[in-house]
mmCIF file of C-alpha atoms in Angstrom:
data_model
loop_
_atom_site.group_PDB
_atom_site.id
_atom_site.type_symbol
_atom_site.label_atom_id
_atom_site.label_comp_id
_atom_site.label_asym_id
_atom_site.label_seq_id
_atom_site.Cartn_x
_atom_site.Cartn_y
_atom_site.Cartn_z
ATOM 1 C CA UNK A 1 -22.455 0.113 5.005
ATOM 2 C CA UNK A 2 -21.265 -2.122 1.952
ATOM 3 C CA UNK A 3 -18.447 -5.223 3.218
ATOM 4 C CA UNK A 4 -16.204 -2.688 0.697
ATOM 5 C CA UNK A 5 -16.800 0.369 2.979
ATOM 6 C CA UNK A 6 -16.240 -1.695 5.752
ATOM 7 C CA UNK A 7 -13.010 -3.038 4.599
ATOM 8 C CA UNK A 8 -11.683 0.822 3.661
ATOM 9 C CA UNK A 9 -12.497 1.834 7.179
ATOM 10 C CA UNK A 10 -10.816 -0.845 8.884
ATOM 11 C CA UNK A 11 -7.660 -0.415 6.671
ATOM 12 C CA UNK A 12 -7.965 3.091 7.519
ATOM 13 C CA UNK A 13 -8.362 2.684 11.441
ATOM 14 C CA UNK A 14 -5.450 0.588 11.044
ATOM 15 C CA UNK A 15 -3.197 3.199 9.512
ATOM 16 C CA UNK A 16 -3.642 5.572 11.944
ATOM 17 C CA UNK A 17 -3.127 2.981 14.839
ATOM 18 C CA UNK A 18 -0.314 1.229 13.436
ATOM 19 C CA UNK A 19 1.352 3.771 10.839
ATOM 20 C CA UNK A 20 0.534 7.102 12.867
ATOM 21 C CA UNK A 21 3.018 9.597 10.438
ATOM 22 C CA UNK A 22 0.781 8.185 7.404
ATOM 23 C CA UNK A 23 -2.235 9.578 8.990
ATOM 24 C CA UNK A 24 -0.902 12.489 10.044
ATOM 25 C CA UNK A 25 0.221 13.107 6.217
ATOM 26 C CA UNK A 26 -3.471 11.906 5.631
ATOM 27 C CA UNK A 27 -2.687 9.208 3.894
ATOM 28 C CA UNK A 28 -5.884 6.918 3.643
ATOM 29 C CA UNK A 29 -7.590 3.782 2.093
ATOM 30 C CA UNK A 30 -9.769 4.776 -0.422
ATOM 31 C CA UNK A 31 -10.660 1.619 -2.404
ATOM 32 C CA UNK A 32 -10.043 -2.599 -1.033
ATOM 33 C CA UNK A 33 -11.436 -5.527 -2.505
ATOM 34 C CA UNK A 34 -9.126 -8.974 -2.788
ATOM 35 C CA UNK A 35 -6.201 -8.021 -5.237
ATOM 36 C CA UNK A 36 -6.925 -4.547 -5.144
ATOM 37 C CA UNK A 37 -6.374 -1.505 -3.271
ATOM 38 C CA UNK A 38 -5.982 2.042 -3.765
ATOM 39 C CA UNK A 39 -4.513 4.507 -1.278
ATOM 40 C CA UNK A 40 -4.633 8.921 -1.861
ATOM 41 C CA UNK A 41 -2.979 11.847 0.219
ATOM 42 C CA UNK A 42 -3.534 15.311 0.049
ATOM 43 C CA UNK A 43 -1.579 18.264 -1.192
ATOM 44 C CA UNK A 44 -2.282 20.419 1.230
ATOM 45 C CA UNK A 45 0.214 19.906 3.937
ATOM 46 C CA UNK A 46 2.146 17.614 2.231
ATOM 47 C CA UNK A 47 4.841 20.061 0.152
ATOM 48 C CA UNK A 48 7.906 20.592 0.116
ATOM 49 C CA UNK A 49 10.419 24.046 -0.409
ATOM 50 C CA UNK A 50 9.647 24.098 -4.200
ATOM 51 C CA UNK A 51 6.015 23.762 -3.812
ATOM 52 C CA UNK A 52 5.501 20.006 -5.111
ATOM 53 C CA UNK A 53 4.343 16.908 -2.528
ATOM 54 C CA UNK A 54 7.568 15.941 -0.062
ATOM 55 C CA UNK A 55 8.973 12.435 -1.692
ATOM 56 C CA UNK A 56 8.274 10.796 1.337
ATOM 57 C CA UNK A 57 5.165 11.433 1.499
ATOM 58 C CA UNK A 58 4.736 10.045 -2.343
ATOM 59 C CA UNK A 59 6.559 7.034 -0.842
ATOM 60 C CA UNK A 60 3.989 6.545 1.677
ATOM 61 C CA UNK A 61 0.997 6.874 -0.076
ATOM 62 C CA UNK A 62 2.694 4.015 -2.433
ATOM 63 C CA UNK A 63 4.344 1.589 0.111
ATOM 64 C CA UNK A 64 1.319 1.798 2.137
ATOM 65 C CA UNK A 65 -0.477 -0.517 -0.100
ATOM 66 C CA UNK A 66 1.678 -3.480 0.811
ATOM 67 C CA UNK A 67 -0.716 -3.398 4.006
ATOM 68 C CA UNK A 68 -4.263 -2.751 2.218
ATOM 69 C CA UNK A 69 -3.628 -5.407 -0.237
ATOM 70 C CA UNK A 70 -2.664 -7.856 2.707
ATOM 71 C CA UNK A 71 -5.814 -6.607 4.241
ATOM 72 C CA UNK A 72 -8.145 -7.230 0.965
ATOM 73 C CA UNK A 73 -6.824 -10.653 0.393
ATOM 74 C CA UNK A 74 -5.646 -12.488 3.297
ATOM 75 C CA UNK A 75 -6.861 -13.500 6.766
ATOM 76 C CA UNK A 76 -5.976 -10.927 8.871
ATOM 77 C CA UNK A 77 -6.541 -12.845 12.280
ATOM 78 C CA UNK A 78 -3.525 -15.239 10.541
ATOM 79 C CA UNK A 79 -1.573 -13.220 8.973
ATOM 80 C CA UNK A 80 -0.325 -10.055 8.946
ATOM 81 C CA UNK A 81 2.320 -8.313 6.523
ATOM 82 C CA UNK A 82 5.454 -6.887 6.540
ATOM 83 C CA UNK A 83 7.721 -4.537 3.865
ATOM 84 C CA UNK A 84 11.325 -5.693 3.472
ATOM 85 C CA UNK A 85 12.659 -3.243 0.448
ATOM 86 C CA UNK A 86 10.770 -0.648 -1.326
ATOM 87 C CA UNK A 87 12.088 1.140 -4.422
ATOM 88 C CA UNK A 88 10.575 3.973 -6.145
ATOM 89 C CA UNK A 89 10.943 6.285 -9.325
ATOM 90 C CA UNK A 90 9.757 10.338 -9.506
ATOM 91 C CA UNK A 91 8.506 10.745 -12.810
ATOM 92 C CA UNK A 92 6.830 14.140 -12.930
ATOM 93 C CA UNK A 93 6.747 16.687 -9.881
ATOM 94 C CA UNK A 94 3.337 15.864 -7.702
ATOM 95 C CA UNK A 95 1.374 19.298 -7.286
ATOM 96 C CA UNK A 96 -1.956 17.908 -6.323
ATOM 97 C CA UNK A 97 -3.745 14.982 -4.342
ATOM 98 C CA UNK A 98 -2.569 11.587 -5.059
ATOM 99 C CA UNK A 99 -3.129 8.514 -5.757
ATOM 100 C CA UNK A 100 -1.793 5.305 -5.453
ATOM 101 C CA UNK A 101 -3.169 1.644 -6.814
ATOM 102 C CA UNK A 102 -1.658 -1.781 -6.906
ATOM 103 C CA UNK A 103 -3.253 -5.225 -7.804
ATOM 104 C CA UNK A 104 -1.869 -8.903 -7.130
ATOM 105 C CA UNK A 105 -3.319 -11.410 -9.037
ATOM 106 C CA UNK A 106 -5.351 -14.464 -8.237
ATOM 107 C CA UNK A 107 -2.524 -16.729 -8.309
ATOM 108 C CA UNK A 108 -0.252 -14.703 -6.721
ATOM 109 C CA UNK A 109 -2.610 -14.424 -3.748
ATOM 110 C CA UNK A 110 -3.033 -18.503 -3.918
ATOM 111 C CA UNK A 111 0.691 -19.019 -3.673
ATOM 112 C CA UNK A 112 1.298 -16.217 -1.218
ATOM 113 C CA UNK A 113 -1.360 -17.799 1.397
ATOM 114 C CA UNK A 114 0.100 -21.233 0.117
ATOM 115 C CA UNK A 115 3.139 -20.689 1.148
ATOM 116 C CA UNK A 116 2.866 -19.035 4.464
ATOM 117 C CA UNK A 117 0.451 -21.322 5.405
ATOM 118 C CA UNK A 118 3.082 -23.784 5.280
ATOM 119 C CA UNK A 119 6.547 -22.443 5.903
ATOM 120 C CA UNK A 120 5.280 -19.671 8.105
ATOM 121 C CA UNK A 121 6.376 -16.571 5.548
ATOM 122 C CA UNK A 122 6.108 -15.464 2.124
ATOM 123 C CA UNK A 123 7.279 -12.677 0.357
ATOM 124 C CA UNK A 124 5.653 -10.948 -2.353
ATOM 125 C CA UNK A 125 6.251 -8.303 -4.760
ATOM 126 C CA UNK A 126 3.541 -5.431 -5.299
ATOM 127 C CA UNK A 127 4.455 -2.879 -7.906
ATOM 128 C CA UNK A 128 2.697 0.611 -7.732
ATOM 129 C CA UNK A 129 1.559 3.311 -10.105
ATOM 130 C CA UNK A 130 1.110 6.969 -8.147
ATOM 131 C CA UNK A 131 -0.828 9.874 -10.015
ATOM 132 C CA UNK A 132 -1.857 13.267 -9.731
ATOM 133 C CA UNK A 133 -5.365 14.903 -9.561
ATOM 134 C CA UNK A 134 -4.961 15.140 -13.445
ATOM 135 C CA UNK A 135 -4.360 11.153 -14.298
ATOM 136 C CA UNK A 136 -0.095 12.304 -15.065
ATOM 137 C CA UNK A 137 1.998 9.382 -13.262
ATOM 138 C CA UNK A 138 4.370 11.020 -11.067
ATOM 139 C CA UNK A 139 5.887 7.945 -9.326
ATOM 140 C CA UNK A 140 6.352 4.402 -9.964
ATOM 141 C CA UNK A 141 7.183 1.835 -6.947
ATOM 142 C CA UNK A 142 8.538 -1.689 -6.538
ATOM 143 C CA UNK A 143 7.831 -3.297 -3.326
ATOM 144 C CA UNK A 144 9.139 -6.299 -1.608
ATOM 145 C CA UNK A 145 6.648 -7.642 0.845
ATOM 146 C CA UNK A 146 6.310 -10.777 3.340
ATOM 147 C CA UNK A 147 3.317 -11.870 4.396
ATOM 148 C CA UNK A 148 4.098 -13.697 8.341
ATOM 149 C CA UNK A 149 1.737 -16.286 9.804
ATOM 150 C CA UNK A 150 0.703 -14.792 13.404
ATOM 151 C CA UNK A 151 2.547 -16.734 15.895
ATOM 152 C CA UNK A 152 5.294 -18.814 14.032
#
């Protein structure tokens, strides 16, 4: 097993220890690597009464990556991470499996581990892109994150 696959199945094992309505929707890691993650959910189970994915389910499958990314880039035995708003924006109704992908860049992870490092807390912003089986963007997120040092 690749580190990659091993990251992807800790971030999953996580999800469905920590997050247990996520798995249950079957919300899962499908892609990790520092700065990178990608999340995906399944239609099936997931709909709502006019037969397109439940919007909180689309808001999982997005906010989720808050945690994946924190996973992928930082020291998980130091910190962990936390969400403190979350906005997001339906663009097209969801009829298929999703999914979700977010990036941070280099020197957003350098000032994010910086900074907690040192005062103890950062926050972060990760902004999301959500799409359907067929590449269509059906939702659009802005989260506000904070990455916490373990014990201060």
């Amino acid at each position: 097993m690749s580190t990659a696959d091993s990251l992807v199945e800790t971030i999953n094992s996580a999800i469905e220890l920590t997050v247990p309505a996520a798995a249950k929707m079957g919300v899962r890691a499908v892609e990790a690597r520092r700065g990178f993650a990608v999340t995906a959910v399944p239609n099936e189970g997931n709909g709502n009464h006019f037969g397109a994915i439940y919007a909180g389910v689309q808001f999982t499958v997005a906010e989720v990556l808050g945690g994946a990314i924190a996973a992928a880039s930082f020291d998980t035995s130091a910190f962990y991470p936390l969400v403190k708003s979350f906005d997001i924006s339906f663009k097209a109704m969801a009829r298929s499996d999703l999914r979700a992908e977010a990036t941070l860049d280099e020197a957003e992870i350098a000032r994010i581990g910086a900074e907690a490092a040192e005062r103890g807390k950062s926050d972060f912003v990760l902004e999301a892109v959500v799409t359907d089986a067929a590449g269509t963007v059906v939702a659009t997120s802005r989260g506000v994150y904070q990455l916490r040092a373990i014990g201060r």
